[in-house]
PDB file of C-alpha atoms in Angstrom:
ATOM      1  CA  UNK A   1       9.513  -0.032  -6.547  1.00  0.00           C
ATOM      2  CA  UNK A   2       8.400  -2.674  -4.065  1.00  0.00           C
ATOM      3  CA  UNK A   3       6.377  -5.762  -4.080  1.00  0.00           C
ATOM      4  CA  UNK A   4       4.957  -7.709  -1.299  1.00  0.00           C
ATOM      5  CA  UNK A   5       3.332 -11.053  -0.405  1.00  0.00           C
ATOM      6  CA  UNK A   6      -0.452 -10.829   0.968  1.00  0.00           C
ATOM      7  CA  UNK A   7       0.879 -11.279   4.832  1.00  0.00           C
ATOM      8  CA  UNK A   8       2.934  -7.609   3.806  1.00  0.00           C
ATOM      9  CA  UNK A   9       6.018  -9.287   3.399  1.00  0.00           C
ATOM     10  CA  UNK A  10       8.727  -7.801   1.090  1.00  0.00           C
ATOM     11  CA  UNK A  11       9.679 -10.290  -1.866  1.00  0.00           C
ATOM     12  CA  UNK A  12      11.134  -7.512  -4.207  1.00  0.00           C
ATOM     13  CA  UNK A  13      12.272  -3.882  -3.121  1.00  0.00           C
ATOM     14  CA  UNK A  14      14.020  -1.744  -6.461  1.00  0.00           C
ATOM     15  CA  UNK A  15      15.676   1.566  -5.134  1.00  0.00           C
ATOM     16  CA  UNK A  16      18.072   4.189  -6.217  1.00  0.00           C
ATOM     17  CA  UNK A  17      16.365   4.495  -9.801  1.00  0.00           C
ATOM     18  CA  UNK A  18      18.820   7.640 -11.530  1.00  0.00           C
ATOM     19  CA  UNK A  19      16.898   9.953 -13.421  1.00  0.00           C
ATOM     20  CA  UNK A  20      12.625  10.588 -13.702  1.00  0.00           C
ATOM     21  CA  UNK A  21      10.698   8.040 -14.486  1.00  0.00           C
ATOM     22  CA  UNK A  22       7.217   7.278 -13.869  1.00  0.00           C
ATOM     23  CA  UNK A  23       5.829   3.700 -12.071  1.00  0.00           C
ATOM     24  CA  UNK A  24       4.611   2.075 -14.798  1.00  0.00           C
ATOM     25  CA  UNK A  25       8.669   2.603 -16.664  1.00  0.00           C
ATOM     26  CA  UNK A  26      10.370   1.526 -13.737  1.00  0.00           C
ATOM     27  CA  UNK A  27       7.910  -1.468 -13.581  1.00  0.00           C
ATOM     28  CA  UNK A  28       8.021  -2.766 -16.925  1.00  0.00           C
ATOM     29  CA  UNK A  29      11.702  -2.136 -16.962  1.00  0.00           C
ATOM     30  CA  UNK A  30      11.700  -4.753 -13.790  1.00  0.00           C
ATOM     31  CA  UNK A  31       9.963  -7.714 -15.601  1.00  0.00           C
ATOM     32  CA  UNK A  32      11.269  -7.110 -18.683  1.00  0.00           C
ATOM     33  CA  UNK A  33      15.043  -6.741 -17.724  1.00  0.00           C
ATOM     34  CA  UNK A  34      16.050 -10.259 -16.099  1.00  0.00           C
ATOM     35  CA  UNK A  35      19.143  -8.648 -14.760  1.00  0.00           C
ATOM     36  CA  UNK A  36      16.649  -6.727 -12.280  1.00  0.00           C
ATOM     37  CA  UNK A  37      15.960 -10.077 -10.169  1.00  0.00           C
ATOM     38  CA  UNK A  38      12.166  -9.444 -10.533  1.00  0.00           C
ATOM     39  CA  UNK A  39      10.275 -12.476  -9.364  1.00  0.00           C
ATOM     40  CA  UNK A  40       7.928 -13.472 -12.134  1.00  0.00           C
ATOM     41  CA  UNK A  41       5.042 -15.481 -11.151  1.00  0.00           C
ATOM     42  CA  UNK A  42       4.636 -19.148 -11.921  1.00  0.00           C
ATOM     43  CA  UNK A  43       3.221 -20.533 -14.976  1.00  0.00           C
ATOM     44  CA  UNK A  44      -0.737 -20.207 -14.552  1.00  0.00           C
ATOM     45  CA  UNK A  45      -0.708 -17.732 -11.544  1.00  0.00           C
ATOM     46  CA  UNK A  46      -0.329 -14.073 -11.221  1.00  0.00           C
ATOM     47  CA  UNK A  47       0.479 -11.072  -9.370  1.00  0.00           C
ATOM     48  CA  UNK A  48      -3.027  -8.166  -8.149  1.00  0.00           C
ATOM     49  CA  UNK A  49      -1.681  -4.629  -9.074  1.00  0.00           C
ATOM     50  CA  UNK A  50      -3.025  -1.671  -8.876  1.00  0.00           C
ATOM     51  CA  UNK A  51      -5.276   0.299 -10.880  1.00  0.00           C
ATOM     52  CA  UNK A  52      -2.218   2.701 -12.354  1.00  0.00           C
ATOM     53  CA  UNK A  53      -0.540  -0.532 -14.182  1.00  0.00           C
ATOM     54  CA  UNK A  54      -1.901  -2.520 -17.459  1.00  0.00           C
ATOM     55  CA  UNK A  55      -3.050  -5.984 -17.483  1.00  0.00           C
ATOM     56  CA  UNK A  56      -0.602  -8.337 -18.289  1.00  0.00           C
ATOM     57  CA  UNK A  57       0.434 -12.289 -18.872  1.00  0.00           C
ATOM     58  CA  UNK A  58       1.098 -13.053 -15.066  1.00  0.00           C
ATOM     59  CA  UNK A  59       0.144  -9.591 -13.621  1.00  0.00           C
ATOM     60  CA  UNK A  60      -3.940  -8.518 -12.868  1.00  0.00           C
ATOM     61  CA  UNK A  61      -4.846  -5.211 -12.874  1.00  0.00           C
ATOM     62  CA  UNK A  62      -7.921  -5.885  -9.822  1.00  0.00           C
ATOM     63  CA  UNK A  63      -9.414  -2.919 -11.068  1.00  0.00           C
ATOM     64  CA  UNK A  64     -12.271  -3.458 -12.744  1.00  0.00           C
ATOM     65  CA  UNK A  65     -14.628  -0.935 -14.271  1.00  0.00           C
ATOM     66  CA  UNK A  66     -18.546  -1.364 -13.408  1.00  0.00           C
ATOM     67  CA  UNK A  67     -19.930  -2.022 -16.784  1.00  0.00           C
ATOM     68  CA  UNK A  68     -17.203  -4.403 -17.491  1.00  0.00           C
ATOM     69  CA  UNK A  69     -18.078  -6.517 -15.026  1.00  0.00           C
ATOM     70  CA  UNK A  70     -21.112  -8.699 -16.468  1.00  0.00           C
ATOM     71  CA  UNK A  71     -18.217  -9.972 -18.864  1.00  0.00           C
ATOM     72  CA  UNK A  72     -15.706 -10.531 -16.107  1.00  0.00           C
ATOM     73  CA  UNK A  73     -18.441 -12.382 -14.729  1.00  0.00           C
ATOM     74  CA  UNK A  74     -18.211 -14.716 -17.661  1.00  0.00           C
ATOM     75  CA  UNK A  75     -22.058 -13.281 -18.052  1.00  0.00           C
ATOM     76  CA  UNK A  76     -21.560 -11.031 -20.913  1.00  0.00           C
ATOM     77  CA  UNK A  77     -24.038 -11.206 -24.185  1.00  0.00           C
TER      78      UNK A  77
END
């Protein structure tokens, strides 16, 4: 697993995970295991990921399904 700043800078690089596991495992086991070193985001900011992962407290899933967006918008009725 790897995460990088938005000038494509490494800040977190996991390798050598034993076994099968898919992302969103080896993910979750990163934030949720401090002993991983994951860098969580400061208090009121948060981390884009991709479509694959769930949104979570700190972490935004930019993905973003069409007829969802009126109430991303803040729009929705």
């Amino acid at each position: 697993m790897a995460a990088c700043s938005f000038d494509m800078r490494f800040t977190y690089v996991l390798s050598g995970w034993e076994g099968i596991a898919n992302d969103s495992r080896v993910f979750l086991e990163c934030v949720n295991n401090p002993a991983m070193g994951f860098p969580k985001p400061p208090e009121g900011k948060y981390y884009v990921m991709d479509s694959g992962y769930t949104n979570m407290s700190g972490f935004f899933n930019h993905c973003i399904e069409e007829r969802g967006l009126n109430n991303f918008r803040g729009h929705g009725r």
